[in-house]
Coordinates of C-alpha atoms and ligand atoms in Angstrom, one line a residue:
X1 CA 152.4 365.6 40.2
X2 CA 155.0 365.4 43.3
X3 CA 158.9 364.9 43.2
X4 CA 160.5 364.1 46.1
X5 CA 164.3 365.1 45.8
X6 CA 167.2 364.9 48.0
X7 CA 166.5 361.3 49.5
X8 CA 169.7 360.4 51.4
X9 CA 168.5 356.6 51.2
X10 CA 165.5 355.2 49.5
X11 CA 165.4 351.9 51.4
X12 CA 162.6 349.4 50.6
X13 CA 161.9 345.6 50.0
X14 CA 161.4 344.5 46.2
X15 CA 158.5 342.6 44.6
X16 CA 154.9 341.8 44.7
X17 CA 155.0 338.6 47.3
X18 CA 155.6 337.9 50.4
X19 CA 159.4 337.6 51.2
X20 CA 160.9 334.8 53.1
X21 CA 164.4 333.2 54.3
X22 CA 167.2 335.0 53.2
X23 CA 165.3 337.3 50.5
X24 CA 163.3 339.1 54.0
X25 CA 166.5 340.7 54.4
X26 CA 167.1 341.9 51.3
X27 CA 166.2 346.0 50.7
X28 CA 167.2 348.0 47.5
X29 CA 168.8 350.7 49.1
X30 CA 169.2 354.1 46.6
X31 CA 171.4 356.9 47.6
X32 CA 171.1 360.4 46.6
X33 CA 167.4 359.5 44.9
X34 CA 164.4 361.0 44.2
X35 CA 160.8 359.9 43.7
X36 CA 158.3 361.3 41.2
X37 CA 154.4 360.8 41.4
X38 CA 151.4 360.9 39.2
X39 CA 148.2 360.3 39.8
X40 CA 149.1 359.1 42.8
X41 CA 151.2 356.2 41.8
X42 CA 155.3 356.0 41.4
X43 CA 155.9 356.6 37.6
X44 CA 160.1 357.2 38.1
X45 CA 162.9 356.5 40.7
X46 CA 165.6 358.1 40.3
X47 CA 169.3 357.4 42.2
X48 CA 172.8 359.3 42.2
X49 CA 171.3 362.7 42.1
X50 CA 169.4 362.7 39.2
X51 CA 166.4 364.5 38.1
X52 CA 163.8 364.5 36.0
X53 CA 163.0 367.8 33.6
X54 CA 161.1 369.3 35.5
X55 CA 160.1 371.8 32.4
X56 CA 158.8 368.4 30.7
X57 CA 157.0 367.0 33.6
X58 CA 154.8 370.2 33.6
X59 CA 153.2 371.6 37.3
X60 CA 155.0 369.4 39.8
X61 CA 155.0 370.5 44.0
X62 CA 158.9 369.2 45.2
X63 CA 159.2 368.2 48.7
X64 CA 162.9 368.7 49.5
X65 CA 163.8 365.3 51.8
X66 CA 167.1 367.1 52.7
X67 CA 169.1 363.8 53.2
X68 CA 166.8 362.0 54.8
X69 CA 165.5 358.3 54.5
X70 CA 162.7 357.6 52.9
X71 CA 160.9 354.1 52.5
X72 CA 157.3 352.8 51.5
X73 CA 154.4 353.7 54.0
X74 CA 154.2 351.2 56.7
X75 CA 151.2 348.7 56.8
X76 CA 149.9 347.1 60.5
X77 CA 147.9 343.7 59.3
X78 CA 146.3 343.0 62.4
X79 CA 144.4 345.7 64.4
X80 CA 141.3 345.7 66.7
X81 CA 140.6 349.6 66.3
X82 CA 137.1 349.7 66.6
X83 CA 135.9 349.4 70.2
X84 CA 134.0 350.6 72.9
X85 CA 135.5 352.0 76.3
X86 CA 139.2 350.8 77.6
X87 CA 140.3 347.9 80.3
X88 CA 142.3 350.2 82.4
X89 CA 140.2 348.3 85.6
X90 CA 142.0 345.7 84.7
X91 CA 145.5 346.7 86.3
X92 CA 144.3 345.6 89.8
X93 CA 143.3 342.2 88.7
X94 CA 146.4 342.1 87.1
X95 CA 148.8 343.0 89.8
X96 CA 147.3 340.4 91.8
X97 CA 147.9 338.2 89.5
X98 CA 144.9 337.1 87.0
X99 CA 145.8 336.2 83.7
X100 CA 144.5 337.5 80.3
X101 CA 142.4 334.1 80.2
X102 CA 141.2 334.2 83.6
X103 CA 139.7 337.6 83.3
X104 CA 138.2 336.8 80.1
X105 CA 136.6 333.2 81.8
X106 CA 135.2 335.7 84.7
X107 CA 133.1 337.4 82.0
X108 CA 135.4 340.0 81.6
X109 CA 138.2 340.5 79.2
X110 CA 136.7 341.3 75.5
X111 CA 133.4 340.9 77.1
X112 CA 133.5 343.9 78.9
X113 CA 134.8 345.7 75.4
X114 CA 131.7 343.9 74.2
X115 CA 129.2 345.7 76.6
X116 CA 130.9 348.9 75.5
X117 CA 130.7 348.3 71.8
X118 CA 127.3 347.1 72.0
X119 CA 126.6 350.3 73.8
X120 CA 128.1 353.0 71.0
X121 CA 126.9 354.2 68.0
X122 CA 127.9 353.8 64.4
X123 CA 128.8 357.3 64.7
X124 CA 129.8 357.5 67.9
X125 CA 132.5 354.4 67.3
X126 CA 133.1 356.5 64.1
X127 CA 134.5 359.6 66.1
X128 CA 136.4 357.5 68.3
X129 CA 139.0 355.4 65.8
X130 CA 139.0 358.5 63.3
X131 CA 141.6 359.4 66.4
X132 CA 143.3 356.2 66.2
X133 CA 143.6 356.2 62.5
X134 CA 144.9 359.9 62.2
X135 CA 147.4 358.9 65.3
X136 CA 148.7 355.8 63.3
X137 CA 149.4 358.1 59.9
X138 CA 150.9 360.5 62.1
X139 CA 153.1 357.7 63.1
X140 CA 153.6 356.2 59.5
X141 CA 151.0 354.0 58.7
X142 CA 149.4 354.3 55.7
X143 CA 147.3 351.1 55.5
X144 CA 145.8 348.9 58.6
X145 CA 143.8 345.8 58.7
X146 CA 140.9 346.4 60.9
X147 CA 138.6 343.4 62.8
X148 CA 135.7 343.1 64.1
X149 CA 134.9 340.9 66.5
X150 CA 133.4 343.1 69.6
X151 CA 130.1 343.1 68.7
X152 CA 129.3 339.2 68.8
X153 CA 125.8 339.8 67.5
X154 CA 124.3 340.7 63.9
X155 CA 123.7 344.5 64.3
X156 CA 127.1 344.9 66.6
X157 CA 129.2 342.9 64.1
X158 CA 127.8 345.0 60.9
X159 CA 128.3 348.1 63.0
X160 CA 131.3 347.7 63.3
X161 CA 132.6 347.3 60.0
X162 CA 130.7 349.7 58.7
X163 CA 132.8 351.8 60.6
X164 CA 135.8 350.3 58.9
X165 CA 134.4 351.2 55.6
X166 CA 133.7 354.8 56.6
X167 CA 137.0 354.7 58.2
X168 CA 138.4 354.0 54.5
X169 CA 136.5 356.4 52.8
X170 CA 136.3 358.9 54.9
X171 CA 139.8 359.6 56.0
X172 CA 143.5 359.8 54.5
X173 CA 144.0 355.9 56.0
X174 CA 143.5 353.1 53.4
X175 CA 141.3 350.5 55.8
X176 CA 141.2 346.4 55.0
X177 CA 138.3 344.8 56.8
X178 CA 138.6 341.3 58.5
X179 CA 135.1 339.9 59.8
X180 CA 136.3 338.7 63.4
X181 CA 132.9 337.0 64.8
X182 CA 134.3 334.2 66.2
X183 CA 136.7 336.2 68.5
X184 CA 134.9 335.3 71.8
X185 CA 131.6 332.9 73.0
X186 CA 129.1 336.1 74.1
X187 CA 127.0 335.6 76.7
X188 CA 124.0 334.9 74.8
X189 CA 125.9 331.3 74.1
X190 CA 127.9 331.0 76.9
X191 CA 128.5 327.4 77.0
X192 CA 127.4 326.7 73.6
X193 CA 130.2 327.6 71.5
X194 CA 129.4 325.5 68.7
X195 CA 125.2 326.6 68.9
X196 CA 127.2 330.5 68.1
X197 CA 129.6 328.7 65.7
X198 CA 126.1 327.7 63.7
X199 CA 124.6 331.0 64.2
X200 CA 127.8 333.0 63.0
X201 CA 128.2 330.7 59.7
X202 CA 124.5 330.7 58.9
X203 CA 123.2 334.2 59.3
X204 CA 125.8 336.8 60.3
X205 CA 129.1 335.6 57.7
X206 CA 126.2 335.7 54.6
X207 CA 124.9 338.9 55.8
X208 CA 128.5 340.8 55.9
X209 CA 129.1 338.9 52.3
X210 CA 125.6 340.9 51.2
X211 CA 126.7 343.5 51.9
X212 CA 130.6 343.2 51.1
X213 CA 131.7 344.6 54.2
X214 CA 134.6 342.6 54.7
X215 CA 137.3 340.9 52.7
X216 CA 138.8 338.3 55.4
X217 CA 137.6 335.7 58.2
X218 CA 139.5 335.6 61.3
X219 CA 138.9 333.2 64.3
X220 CA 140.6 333.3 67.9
X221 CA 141.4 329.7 67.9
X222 CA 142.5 329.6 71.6
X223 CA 142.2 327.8 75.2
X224 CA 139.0 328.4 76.6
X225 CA 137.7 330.2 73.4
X226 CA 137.3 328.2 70.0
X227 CA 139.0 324.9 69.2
X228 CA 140.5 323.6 66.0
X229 CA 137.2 322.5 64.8
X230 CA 134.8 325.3 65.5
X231 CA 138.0 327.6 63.5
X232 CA 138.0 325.0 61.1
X233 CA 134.6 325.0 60.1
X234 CA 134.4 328.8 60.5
X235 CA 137.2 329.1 58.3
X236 CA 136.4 326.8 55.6
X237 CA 132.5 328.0 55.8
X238 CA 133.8 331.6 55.2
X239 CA 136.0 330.2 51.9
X240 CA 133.1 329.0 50.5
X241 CA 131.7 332.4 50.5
X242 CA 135.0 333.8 49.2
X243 CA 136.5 335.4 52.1
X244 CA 140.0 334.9 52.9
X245 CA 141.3 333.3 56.0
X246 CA 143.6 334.5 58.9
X247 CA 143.7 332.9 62.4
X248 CA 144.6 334.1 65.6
X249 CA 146.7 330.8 66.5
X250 CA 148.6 329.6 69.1
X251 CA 148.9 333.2 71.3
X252 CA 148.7 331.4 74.6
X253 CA 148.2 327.8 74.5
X254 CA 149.7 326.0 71.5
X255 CA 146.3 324.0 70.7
X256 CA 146.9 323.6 67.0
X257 CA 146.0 327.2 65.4
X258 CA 149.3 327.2 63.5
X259 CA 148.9 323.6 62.0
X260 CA 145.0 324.5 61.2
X261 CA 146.6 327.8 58.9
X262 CA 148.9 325.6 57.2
X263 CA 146.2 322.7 56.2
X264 CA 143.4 325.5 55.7
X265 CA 145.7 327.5 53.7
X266 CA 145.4 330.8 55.4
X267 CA 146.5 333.9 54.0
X268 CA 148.4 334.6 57.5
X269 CA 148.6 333.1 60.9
X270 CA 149.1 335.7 64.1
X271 CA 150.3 336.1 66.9
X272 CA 152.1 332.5 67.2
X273 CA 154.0 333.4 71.0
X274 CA 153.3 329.3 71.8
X275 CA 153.8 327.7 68.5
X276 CA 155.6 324.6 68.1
X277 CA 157.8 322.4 65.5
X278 CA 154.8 321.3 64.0
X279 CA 153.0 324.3 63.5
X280 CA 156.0 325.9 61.6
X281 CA 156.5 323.2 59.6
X282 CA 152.5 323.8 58.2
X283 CA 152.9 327.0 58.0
X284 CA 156.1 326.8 55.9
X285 CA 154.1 323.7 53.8
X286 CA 150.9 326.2 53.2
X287 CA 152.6 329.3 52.1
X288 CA 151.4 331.0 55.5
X289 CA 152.0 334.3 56.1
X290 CA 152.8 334.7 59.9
X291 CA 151.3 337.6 61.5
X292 CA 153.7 338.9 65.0
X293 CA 153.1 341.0 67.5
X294 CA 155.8 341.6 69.8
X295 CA 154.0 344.8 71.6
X296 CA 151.2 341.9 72.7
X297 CA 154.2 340.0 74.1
X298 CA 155.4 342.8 76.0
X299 CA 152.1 343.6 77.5
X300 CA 151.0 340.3 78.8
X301 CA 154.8 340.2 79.9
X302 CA 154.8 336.6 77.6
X303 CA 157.7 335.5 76.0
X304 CA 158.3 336.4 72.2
X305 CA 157.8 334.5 68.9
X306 CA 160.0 332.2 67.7
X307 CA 161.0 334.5 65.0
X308 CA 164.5 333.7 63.6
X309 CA 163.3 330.0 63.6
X310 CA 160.4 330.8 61.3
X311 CA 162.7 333.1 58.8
X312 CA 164.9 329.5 58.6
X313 CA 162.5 327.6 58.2
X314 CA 161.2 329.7 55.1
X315 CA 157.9 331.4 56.5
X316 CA 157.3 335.0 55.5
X317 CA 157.2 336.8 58.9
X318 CA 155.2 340.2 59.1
X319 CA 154.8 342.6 62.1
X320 CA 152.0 344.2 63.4
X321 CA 150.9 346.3 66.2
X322 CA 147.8 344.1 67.3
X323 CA 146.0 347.4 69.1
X324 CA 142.9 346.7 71.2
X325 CA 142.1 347.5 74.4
X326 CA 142.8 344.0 76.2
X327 CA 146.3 342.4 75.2
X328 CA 147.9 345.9 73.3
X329 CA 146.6 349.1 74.2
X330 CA 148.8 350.8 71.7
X331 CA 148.5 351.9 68.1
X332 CA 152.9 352.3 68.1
X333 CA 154.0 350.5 65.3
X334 CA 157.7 352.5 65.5
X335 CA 157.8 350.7 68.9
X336 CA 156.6 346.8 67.4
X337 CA 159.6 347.6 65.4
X338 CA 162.0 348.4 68.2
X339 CA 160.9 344.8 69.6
X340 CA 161.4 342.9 66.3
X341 CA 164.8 343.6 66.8
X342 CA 165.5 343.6 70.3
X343 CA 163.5 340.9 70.9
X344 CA 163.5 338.5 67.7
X345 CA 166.7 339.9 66.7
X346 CA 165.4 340.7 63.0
X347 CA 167.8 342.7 60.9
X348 CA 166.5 345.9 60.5
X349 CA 166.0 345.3 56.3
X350 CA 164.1 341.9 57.7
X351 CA 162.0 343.9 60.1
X352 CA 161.6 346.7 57.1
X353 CA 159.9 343.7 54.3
X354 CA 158.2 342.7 57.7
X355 CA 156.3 346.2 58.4
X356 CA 155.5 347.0 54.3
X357 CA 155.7 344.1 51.9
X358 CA 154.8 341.1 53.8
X359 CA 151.9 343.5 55.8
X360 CA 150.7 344.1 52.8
X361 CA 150.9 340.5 51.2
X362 CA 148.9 339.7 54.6
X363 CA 146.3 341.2 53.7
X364 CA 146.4 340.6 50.0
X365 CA 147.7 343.8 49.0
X366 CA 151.0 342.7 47.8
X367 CA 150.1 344.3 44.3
X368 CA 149.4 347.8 44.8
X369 CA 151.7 348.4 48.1
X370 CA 154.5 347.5 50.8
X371 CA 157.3 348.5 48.3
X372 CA 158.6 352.0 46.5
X373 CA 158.3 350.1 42.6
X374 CA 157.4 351.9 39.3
X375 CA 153.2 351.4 39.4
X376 CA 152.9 351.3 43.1
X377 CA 150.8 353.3 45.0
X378 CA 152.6 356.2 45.9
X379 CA 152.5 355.8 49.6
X380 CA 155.4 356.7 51.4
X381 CA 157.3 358.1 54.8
X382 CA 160.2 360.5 54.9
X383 CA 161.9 360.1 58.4
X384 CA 163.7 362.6 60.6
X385 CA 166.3 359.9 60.3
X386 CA 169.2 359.5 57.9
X387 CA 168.9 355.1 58.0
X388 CA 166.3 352.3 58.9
X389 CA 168.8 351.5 61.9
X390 CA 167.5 354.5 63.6
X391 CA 164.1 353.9 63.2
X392 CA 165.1 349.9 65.0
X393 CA 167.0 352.0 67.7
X394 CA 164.9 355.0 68.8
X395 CA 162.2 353.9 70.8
X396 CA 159.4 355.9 72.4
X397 CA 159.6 358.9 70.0
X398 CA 157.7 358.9 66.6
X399 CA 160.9 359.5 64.4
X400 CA 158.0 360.3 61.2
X401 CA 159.1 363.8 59.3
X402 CA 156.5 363.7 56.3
X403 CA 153.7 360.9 55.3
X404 CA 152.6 360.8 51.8
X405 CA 149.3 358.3 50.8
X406 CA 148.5 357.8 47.0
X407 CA 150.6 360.9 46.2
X408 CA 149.2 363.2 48.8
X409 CA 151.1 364.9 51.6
X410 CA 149.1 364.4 54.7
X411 CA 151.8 364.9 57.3
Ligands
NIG501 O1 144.8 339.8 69.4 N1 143.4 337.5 71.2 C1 142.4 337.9 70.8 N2 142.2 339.2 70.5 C2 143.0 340.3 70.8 C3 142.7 340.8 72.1 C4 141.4 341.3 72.2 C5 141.1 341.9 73.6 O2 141.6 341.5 74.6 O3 140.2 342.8 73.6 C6 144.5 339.9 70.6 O4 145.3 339.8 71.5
FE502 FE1 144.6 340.3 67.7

């Protein structure tokens, strides 16, 4: 049993579903609270400086939170953690001017990740995001979505989401998988995008069902990558087998990703820099979740989401850190925040609901997490900060005091 006493605030978005329009911006904010925990679940909230009895309650550790704010653990939905090497040799290419798709039409770009990927092992890969993941609870993350996507082949694919299942059981980080095949045409296909389309729907998606080693499907429906019809068919062969869908869409070249998501009904749509009217208004019509990442933005220097258009127009907006080695080489999801609102000019409760409760309803985990509710998980971050505005304001330093996942201090 845990209490945590002497919260200054307990801020934190309400509910089981993914929050939209006005509700995004709304946060129960307690002062004076305190939390108590059993069996690693919330079983009382308390507010205006009361307590429980701590002679009923029986052995109980208190963590003192000395004024500070405290709100759920935050979630990142959309993460490429497991990968092989870096693209640092990319800076040259890039300071003369190659885009992200022109390196990645040269044969470079995720296929160079790919060679690096393909060249680790399970254990070796294994080593190398156990970092990542203990950086990213150090810095308040208590659950990420995790793709695949570099391997492009049967073994590579498998190998690395069995990493993502080790990575859940085997560390303090609660892992979602997404199976991410479709992410670029390796060069065993090259030029025959719909030949690996085939190969990817017949043998590799059944395989990682067998062997339930991932819960979502994911395409990068792109320029120069896959089109609305290979993702379609990807994504509707993958429902069939009872995965979920998410779709990289519209990141560079507005090519109908977002409208796909809305017709498909995907769980979440990401990235979304280039979408247009109609994509939002699919999105909105399907219930889509959509998936921004603003540190992406800032590292290919693009411009940012149309955020405060899709919170009118009623779309649930989540944010996420996007890390991988290509478009975000960092895991900072304190510093996505700091760009949702100096850059989409979210409210700091909207960008709150968009880092815990609508991450989590992105990845269908809307039940158990993403809010500090009697039942929920008890996963939760005290901050060396008296207010969620500080968190928005700070950038560059990792404002975390204390993480706690399913009742356990870890931080
Ligand atoms: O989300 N866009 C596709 N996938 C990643 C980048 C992967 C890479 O460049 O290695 C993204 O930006
Ligand atoms: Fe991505």
């Amino acid at each position: 049993m845990l209490l945590i006493k002497n919260i200054g605030i307990l801020q934190t978005p309400i509910g089981k579903n993914s929050l939209c329009g006005e509700a995004q911006a709304q946060n129960l904010k307690l002062t004076n609270a305190a939390i108590l925990v059993e069996n690693g679940k919330i079983s009382a909230i308390y507010e205006d400086g009361k307590l429980p009895n701590l002679s009923s309650v029986g052995e109980c550790e208190v963590v003192d939170a000395d004024g500070r704010l405290v709100t759920p653990g935050l979630v990142d939905c959309h993460t490429h953690l497991v990968f092989g090497g870096w693209r640092h040799n990319e800076i040259p290419l890039k300071l003369r001017g190659a885009t992200y798709l022109d390196i990645l039409k040269a044969g470079g770009g995720i296929l160079d990740t790919v060679r690096h990927t393909r060249q680790m092992s399970e254990d070796e890969l294994f080593e190398k995001s156990k970092g990542f993941v203990n950086e990213m609870l150090a810095g308040g993350v208590t659950t990420v979505e995790s793709k695949s996507g570099y391997g492009l082949n049967l073994d590579d694919e498998l190998k690395q989401l069995c990493v993502n299942k080790r990575l859940n059981e085997e560390t303090a980080m609660q892992v979602v998988s997404t199976f991410l095949g479709a992410h670029a045409i390796p060069p065993e296909y090259k030029g025959k995008p719909n030949k690996y389309i085939d190969f990817l729907c017949n043998v590799v998606l059944p395989a990682v069902k067998e062997q339930n080693l991932a819960e979502f499907c994911d395409v990068f429906c792109e320029d120069a990558v896959f089109d609305v019809e290979q993702s379609k068919k990807m994504l509707l062969t993958a429902q069939k087998l009872g995965f979920k869908s998410k779709i990289h869409a519209d990141e560079i070249e507005a090519i109908g990703g977002a409208v796909l998501a809305g017709e498909i009904k995907a769980i979440s749509a990401e990235h979304l820099i280039a979408t247009n009217e109609q994509g939002i208004e699919s999105m909105a019509k399907g219930g889509v979740t959509a998936a921004l990442l603003p540190a992406t933005s800032f590292y290919l220097g693009k411009t940012y989401a149309p955020a405060r258009e899709m919170i009118k127009n009623g779309i649930p907006v989540a944010i996420a850190s996007d890390f991988n080695p290509g478009s975000c080489p960092s895991l900072n999801l304190q510093f996505a925040i700091n760009l949702g609102y100096l850059k989409y000019r979210m409210l700091p409760e909207e960008i709150l609901t968009a880092t815990t409760l609508n991450a989590a309803c992105a990845i269908d985990r809307g039940e158990t997490i993403g809010s500090i509710e009697v039942g929920k998980q008890a996963d939760l971050v005290i901050w060396d900060a008296p207010n969620f505005e500080m968190i928005c304001y700070r950038f560059g330093s990792n404002q975390v005091k204390t993480v706690i996942k399913k009742g356990e201090i870890i931080q």
